[in-house]
mmCIF file of C-alpha atoms and ligand atoms in Angstrom:
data_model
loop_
_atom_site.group_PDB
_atom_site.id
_atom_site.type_symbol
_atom_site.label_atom_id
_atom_site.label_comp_id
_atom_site.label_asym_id
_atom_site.label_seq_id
_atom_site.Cartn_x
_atom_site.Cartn_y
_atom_site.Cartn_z
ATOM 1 C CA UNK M 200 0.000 0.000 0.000
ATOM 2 C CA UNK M 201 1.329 3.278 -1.125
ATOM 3 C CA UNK M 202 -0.291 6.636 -0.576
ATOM 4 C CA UNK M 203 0.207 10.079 -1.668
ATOM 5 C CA UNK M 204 0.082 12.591 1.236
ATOM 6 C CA UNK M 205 -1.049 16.023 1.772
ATOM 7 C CA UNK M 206 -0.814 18.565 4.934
ATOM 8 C CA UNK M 207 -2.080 21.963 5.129
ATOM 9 C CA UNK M 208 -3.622 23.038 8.522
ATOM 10 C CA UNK M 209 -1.574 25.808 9.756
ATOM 11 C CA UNK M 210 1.632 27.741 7.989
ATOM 12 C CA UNK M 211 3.069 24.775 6.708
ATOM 13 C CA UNK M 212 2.307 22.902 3.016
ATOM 14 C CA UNK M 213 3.847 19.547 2.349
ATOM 15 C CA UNK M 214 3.268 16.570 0.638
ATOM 16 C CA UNK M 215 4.199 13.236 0.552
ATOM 17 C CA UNK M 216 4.661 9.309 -0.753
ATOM 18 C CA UNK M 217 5.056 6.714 1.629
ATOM 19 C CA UNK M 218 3.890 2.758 1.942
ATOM 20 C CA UNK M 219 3.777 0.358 4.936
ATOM 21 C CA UNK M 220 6.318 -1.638 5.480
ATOM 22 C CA UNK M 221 5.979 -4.540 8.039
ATOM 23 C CA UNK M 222 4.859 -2.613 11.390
ATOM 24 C CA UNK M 223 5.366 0.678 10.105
ATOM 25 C CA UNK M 224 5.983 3.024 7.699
ATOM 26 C CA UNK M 225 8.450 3.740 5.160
ATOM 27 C CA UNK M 226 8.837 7.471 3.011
ATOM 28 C CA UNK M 227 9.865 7.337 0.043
ATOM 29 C CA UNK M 228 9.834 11.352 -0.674
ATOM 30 C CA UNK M 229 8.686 14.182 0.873
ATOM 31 C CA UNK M 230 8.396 17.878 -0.026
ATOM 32 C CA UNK M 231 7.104 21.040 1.826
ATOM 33 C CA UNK M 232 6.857 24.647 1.533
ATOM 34 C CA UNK M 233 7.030 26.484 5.080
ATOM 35 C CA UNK M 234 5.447 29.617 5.649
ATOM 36 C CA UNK M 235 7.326 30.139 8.816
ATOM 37 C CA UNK M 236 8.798 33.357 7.628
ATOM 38 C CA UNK M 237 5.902 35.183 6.787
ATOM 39 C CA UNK M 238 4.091 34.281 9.549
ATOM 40 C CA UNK M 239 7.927 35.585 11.523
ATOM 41 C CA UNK M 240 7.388 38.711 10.011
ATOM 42 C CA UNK M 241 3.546 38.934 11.270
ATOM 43 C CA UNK M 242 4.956 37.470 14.688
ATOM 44 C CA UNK M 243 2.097 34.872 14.690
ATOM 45 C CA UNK M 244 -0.199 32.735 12.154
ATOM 46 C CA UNK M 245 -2.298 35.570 10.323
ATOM 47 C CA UNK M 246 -4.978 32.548 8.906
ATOM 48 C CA UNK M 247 -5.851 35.078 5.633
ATOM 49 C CA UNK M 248 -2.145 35.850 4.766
ATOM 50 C CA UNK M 249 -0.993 31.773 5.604
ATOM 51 C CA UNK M 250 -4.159 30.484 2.968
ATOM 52 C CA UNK M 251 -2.989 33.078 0.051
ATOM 53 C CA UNK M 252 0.519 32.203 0.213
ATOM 54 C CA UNK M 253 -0.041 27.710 0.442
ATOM 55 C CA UNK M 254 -2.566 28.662 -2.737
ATOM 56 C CA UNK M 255 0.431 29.412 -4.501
ATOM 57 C CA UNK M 256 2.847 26.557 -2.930
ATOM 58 C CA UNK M 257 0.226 23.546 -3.202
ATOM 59 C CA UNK M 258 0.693 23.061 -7.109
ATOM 60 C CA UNK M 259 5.127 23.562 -6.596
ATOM 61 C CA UNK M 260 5.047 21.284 -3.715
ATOM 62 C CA UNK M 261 3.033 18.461 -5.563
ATOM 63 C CA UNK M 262 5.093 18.907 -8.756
ATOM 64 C CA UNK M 263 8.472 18.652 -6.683
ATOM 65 C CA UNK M 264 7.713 16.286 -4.796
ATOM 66 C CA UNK M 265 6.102 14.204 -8.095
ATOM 67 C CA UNK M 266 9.770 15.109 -10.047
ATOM 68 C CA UNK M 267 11.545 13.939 -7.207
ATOM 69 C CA UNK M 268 10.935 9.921 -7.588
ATOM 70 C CA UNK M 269 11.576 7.881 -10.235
ATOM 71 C CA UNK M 270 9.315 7.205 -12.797
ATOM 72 C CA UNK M 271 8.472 3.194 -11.446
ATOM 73 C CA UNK M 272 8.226 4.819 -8.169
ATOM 74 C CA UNK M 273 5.207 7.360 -9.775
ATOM 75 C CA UNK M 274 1.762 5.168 -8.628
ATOM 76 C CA UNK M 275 -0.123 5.176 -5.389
ATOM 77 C CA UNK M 276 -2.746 3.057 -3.810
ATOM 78 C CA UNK M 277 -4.408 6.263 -2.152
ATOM 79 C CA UNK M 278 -4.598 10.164 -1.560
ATOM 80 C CA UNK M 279 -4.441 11.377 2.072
ATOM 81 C CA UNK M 280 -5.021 14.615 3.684
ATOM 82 C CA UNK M 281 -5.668 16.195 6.721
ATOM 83 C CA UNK M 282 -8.970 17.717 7.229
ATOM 84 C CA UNK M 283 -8.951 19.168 10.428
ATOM 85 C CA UNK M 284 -8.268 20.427 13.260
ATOM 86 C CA UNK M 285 -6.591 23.505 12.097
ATOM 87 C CA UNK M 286 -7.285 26.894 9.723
ATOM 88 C CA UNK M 287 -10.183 26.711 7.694
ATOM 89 C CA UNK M 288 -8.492 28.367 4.654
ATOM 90 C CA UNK M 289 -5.781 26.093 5.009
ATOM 91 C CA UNK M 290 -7.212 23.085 5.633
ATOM 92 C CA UNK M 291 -9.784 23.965 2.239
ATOM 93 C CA UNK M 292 -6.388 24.251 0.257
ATOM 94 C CA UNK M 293 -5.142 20.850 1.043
ATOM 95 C CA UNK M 294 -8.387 19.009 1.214
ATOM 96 C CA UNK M 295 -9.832 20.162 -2.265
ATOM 97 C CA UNK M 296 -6.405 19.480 -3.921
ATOM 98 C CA UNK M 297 -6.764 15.775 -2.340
ATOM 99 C CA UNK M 298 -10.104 15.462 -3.622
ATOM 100 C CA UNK M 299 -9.338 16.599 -7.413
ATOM 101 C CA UNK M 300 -6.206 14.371 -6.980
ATOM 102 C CA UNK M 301 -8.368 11.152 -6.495
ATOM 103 C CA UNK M 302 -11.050 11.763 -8.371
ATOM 104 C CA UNK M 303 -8.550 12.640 -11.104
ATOM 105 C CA UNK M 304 -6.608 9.259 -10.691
ATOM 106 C CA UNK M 305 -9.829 7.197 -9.444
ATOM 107 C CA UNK M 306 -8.379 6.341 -6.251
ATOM 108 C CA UNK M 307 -9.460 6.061 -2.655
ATOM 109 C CA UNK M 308 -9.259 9.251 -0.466
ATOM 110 C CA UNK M 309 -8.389 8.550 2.995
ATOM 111 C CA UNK M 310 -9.103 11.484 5.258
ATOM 112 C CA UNK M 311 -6.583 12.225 8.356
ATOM 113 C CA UNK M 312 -7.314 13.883 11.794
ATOM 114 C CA UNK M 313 -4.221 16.007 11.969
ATOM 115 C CA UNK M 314 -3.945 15.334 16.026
ATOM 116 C CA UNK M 315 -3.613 11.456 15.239
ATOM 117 C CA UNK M 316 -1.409 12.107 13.152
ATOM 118 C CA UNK M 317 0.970 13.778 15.434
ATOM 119 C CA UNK M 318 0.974 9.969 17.030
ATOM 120 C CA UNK M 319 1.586 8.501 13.832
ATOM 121 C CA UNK M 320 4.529 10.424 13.523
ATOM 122 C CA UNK M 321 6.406 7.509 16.134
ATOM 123 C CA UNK M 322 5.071 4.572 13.642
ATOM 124 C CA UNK M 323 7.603 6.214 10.837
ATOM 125 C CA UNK M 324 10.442 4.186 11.155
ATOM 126 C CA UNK M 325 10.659 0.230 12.197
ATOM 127 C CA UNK M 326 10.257 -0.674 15.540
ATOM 128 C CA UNK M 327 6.946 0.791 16.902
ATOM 129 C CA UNK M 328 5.310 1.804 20.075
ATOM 130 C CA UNK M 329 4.109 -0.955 21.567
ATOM 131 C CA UNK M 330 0.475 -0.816 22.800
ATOM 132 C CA UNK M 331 -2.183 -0.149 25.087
ATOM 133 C CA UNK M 332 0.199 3.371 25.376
ATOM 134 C CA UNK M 333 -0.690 6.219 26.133
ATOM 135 C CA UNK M 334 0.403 9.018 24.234
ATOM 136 C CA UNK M 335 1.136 13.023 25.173
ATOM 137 C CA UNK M 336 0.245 15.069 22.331
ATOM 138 C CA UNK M 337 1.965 18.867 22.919
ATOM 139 C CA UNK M 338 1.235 20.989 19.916
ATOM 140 C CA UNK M 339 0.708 24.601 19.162
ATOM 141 C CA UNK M 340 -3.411 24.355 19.586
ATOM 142 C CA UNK M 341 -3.391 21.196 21.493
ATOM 143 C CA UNK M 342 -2.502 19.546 24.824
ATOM 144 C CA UNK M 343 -4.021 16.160 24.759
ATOM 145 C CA UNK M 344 -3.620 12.969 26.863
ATOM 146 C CA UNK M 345 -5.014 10.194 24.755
ATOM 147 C CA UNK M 346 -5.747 6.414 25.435
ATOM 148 C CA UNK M 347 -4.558 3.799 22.604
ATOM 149 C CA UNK M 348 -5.654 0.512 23.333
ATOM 150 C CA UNK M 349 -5.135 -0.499 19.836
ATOM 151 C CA UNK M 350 -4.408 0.964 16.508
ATOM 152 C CA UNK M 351 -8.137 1.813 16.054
ATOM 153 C CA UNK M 352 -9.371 1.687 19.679
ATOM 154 C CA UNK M 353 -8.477 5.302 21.227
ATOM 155 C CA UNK M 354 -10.195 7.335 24.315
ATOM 156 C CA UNK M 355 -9.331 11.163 25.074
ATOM 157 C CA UNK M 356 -8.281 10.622 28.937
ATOM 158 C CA UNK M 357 -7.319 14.590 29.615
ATOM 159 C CA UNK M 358 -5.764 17.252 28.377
ATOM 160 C CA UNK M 359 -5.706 21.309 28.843
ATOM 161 C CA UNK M 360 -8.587 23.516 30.231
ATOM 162 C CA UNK M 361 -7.272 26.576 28.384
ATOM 163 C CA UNK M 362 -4.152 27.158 26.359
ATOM 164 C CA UNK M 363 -2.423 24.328 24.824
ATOM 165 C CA UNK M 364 1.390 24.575 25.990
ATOM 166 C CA UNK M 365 2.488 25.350 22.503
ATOM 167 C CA UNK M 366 0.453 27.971 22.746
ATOM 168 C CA UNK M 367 2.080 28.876 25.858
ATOM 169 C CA UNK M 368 5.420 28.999 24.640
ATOM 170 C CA UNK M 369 4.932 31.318 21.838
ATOM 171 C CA UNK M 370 3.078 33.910 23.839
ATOM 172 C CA UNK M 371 5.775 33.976 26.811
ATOM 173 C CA UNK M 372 8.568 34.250 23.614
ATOM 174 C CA UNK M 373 6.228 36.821 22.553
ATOM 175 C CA UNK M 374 6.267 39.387 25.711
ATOM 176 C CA UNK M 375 10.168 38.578 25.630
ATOM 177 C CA UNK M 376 9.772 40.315 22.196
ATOM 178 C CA UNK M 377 11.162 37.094 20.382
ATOM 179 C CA UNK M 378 10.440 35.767 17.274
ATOM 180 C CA UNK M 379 7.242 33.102 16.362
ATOM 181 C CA UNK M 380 7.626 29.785 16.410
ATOM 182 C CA UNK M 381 8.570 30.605 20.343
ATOM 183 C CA UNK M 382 9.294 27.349 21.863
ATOM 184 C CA UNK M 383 12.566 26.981 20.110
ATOM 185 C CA UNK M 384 13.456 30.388 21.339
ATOM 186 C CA UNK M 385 12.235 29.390 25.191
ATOM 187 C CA UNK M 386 14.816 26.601 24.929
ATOM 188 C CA UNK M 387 18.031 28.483 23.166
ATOM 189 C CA UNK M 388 17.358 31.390 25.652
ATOM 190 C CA UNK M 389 16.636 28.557 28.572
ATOM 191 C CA UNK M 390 19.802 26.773 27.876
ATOM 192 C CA UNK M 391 21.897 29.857 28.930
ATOM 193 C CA UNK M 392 20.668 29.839 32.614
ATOM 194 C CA UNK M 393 23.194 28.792 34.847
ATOM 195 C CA UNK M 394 22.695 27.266 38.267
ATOM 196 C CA UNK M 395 19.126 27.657 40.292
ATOM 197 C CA UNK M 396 16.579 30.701 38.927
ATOM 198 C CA UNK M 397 15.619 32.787 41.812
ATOM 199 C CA UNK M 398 12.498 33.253 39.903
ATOM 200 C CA UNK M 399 9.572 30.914 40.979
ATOM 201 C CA UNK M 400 6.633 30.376 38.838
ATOM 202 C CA UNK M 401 3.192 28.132 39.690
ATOM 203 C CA UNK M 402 3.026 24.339 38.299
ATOM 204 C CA UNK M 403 -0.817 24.376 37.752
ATOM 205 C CA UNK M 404 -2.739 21.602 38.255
ATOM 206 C CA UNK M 405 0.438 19.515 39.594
ATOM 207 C CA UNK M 406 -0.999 18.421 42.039
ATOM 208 C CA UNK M 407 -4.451 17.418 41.457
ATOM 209 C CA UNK M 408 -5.346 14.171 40.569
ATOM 210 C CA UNK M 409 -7.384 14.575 37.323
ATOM 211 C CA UNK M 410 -5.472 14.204 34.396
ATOM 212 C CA UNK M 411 -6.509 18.346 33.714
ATOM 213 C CA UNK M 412 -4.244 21.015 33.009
ATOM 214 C CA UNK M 413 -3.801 24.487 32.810
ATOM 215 C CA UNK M 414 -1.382 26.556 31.183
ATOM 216 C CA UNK M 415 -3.120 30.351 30.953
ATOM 217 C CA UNK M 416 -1.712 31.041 34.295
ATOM 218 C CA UNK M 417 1.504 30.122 34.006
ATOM 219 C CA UNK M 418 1.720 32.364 30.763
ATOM 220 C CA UNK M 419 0.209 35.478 32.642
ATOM 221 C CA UNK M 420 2.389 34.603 35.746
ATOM 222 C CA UNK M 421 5.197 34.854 33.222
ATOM 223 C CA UNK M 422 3.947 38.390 31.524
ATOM 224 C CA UNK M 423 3.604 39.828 35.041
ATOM 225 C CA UNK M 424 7.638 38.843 35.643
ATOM 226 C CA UNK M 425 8.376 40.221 32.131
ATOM 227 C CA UNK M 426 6.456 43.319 32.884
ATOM 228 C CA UNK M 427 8.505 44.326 36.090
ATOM 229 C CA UNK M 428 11.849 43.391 34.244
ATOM 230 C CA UNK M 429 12.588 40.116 35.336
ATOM 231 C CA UNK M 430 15.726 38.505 34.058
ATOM 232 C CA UNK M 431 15.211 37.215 30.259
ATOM 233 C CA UNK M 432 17.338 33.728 30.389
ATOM 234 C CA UNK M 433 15.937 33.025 33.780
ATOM 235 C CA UNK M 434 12.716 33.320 33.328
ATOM 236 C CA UNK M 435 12.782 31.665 30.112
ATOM 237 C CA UNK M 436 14.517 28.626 32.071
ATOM 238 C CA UNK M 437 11.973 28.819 34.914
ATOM 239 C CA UNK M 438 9.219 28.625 32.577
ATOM 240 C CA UNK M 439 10.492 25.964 30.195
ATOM 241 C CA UNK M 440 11.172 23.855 33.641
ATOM 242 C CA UNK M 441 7.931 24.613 34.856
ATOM 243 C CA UNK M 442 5.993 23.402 31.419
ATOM 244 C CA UNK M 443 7.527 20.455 31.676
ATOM 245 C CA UNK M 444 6.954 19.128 34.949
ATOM 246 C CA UNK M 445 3.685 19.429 34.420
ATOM 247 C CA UNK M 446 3.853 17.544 31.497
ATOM 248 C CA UNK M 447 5.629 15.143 33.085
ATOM 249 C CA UNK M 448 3.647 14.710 36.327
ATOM 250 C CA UNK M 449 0.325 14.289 34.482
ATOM 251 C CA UNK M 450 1.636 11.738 31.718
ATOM 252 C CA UNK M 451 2.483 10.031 35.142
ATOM 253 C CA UNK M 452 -0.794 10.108 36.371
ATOM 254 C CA UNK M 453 -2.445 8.715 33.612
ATOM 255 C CA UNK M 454 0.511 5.601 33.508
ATOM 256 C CA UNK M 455 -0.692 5.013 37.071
ATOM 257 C CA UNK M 456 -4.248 4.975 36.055
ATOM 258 C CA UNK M 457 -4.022 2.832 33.089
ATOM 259 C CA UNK M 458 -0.949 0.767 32.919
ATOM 260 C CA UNK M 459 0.608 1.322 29.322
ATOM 261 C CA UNK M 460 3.421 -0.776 27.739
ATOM 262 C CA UNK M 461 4.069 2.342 26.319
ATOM 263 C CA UNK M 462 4.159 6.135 26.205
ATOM 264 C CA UNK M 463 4.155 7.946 23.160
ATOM 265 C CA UNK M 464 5.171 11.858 22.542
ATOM 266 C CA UNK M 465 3.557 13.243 19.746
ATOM 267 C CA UNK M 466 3.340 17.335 18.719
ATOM 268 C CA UNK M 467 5.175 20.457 18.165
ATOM 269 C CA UNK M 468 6.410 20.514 21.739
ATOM 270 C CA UNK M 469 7.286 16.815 21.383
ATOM 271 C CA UNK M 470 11.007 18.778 20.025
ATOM 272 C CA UNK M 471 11.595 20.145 23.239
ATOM 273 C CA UNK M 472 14.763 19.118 24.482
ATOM 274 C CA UNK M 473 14.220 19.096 28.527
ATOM 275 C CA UNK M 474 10.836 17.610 27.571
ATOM 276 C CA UNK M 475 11.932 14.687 25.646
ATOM 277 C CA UNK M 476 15.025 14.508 28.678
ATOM 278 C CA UNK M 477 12.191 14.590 31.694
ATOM 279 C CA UNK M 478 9.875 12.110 30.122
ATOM 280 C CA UNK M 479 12.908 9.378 29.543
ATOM 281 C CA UNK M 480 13.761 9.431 32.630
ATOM 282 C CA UNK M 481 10.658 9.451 34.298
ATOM 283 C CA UNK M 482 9.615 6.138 31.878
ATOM 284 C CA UNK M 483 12.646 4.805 33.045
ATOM 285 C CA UNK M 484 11.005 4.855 36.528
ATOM 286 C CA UNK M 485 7.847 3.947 35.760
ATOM 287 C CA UNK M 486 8.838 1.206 33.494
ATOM 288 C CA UNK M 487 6.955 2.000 30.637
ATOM 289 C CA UNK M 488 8.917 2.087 26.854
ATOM 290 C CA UNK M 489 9.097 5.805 25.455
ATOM 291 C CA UNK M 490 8.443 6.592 22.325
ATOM 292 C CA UNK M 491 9.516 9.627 20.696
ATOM 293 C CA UNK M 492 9.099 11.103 16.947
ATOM 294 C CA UNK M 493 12.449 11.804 15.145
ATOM 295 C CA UNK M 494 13.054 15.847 15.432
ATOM 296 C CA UNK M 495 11.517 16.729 11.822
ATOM 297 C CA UNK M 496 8.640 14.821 12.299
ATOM 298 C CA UNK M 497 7.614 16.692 15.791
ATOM 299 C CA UNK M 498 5.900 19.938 14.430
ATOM 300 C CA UNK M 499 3.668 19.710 11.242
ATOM 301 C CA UNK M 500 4.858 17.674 8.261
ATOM 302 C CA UNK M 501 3.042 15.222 5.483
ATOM 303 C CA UNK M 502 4.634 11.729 6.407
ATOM 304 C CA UNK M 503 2.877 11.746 9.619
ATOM 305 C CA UNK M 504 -0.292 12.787 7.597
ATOM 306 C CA UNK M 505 0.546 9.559 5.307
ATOM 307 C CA UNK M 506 1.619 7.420 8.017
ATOM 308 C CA UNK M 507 -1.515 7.702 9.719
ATOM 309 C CA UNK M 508 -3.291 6.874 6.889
ATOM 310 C CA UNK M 509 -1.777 3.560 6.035
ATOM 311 C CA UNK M 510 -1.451 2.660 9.772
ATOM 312 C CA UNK M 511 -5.368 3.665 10.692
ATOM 313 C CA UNK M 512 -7.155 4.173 7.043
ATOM 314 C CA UNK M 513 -10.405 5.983 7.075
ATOM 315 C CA UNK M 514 -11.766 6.395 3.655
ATOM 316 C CA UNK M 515 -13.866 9.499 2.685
ATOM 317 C CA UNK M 516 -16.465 10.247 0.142
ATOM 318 C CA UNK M 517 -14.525 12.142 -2.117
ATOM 319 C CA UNK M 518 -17.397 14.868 -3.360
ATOM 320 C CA UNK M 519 -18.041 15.247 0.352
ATOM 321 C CA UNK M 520 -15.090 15.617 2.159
ATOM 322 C CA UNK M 521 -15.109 18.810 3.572
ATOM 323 C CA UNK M 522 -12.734 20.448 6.587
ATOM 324 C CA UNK M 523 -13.590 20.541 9.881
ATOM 325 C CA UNK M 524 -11.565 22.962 11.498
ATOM 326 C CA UNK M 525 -12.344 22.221 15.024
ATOM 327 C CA UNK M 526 -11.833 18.466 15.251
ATOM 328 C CA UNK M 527 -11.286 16.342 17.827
ATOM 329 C CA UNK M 528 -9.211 13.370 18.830
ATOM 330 C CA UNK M 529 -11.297 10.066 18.065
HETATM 331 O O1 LIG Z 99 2.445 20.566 16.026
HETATM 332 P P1 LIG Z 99 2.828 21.910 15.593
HETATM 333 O O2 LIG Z 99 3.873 22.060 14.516
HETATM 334 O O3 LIG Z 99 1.595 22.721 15.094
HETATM 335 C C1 LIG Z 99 0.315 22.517 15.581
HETATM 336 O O4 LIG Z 99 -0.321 21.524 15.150
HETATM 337 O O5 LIG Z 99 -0.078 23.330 16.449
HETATM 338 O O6 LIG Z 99 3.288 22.666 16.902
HETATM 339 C C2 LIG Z 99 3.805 23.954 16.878
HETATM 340 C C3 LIG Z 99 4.129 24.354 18.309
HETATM 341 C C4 LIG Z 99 4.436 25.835 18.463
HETATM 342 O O7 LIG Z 99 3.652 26.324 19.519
HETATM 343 C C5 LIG Z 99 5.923 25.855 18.797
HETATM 344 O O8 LIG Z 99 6.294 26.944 19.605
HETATM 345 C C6 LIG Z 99 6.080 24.531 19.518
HETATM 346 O O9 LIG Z 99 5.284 23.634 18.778
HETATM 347 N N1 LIG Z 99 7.487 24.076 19.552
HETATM 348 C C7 LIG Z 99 8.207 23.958 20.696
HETATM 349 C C8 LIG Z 99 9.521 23.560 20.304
HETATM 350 N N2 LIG Z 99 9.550 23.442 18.941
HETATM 351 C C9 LIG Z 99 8.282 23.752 18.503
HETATM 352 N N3 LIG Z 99 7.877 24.163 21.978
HETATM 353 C C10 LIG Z 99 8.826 23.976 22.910
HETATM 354 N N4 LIG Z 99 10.088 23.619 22.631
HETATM 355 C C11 LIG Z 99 10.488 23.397 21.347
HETATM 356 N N5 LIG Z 99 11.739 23.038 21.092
HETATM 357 ZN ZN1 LIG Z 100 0.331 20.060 14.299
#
């Protein structure tokens, strides 16, 4: 099984070919077209601006991507896109393109939630999670604690009340006037502290025994530090450390709760160096297997789109497909 992949939710456009190979997934090419510097230069996603500039990439993207294989390599099983959660204009790029694609080449159209996806992004390579896991997805709109009991069998268990920690992270880089993305800016900026911050911020929710969380606090807590002139690297440390161990803490309350083999990062965040650090070490000591996506495949990309279509399939009407911009885990 083959597919041809396509991803447009947010700033980013990419496409991609990929088939299954034994438990997982193989890519065979991949191309993408970022919009990260425009949206830099707006300091944030700007939804209008991001749609107009992928309506010009989409057609490139395909093409290079198309140019880049050989021609034995040019047939696929399957289109795949991702047709929600994310920007409506964005999301309508990607999903009609899909839809003239197969109709075009009479193939199946498998539509893709973009948040299982994010967990698909740890079945791209050859040894896979093993499951039940459960599985920490950290992304820019998203902070999700999901169940998988199988490959098709998944419950939400928790996740934030308020802002997702992505989220977070590029509003505290913003009020330290630093560029968008800001979580890769957090950590640079983090990684100068040295020794103990004297500034202490609140771990929301740490505490409690629900698998809830908060993260709107933490980010005003952090503006109010900014605001009387705070130290920049420290606070930036304090807040990355404090993130985290909430992270941490509640993916160990749901591994007491339901007893994975396995738990699987999955997100934006997911590239977040202490993060990825924290959560090893705590699987160590809960004896669980941890299962992280390779760097590239952590914030939005197209072989997660295509590996979660040949891992989970769903298969759309293809005149009917339409986005759904506010999509849930299922
Ligand atoms: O998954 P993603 O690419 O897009 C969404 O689906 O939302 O996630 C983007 C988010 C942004 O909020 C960005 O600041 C965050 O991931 N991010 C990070 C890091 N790299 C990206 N957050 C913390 N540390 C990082 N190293
Ligand atoms: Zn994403």
């Amino acid at each position: 099984m083959r597919v041809l992949a396509i991803e447009s939710t947010c700033d980013e456009t990419g496409a991609c070919l990929a088939e299954r190979t034994g438990d997982g997934v193989r890519i065979i090419a991949e191309t993408k077209a970022s919009e990260a510097e425009v949206t830099a230069k707006y300091g944030g996603v700007v939804p209008e601006v991001v749609a107009r500039e992928q309506v010009a990439a989409i057609i490139p993207v395909l093409e290079e991507l198309w140019y880049s294989v050989t021609e034995s390599q040019r047939h696929v099983d399957a289109v795949a896109v991702s047709y929600g959660p994310g920007l409506i204009g964005s999301l309508l790029i990607g999903v009609e393109t899909a839809k003239a694609l197969a109709w075009a080449w009479e193939k199946p159209l498998l539509k893709v939630n973009h948040l299982v996806a994010h967990v698909f992004a740890n079945w791209i390579r050859e040894e896979v999670p093993e499951l039940p896991a459960v599985a920490l997805i950290v992304s820019g709109g998203h902070t999700d604690l999901v169940l998988l009991k199988s490959l098709a069998e998944w419950r939400w268990i928790g996740g934030t009340r308020d802002d997702a920690v992505g989220e977070a992270f590029d509003k505290v880089a913003r009020v330290m006037g630093l560029p968008y993305p800001g979580g890769p800016q957090i950590q640079v900026l983090s990684d100068k502290a040295k020794g103990e911050s004297k500034i202490k911020l609140p771990r929301p929710m740490i505490n409690d025994k629900s698998l809830e969380m908060s993260f709107s606090g933490l980010k005003t807590a952090v503006a109010q530090q900014a605001a009387a002139g705070a130290d920049k690297v420290e606070l930036a440390h304090e807040f990355n450390q404090a993130a985290v161990e909430v992270l941490v803490a509640k993916t160990g309350r749901a591994v007491e709760v339901f007893s994975p083999k396995s738990v699987i990062l999955a997100g934006g965040v997911a590239a977040n160096k202490l993060l990825r650090e924290q959560l090893a070490v705590a699987s160590g000591q809960w004896s669980v297997e941890l299962s992280v996506p390779e760097f590239k495949y952590c914030t939005d990309n197209a072989a997660m789109i295509a590996a979660a279509a040949l891992m989970r399939p769903v298969e759309a009407e293809i005149l009917n497909l339409r986005p759904e911009p506010t999509l849930a885990v299922e």
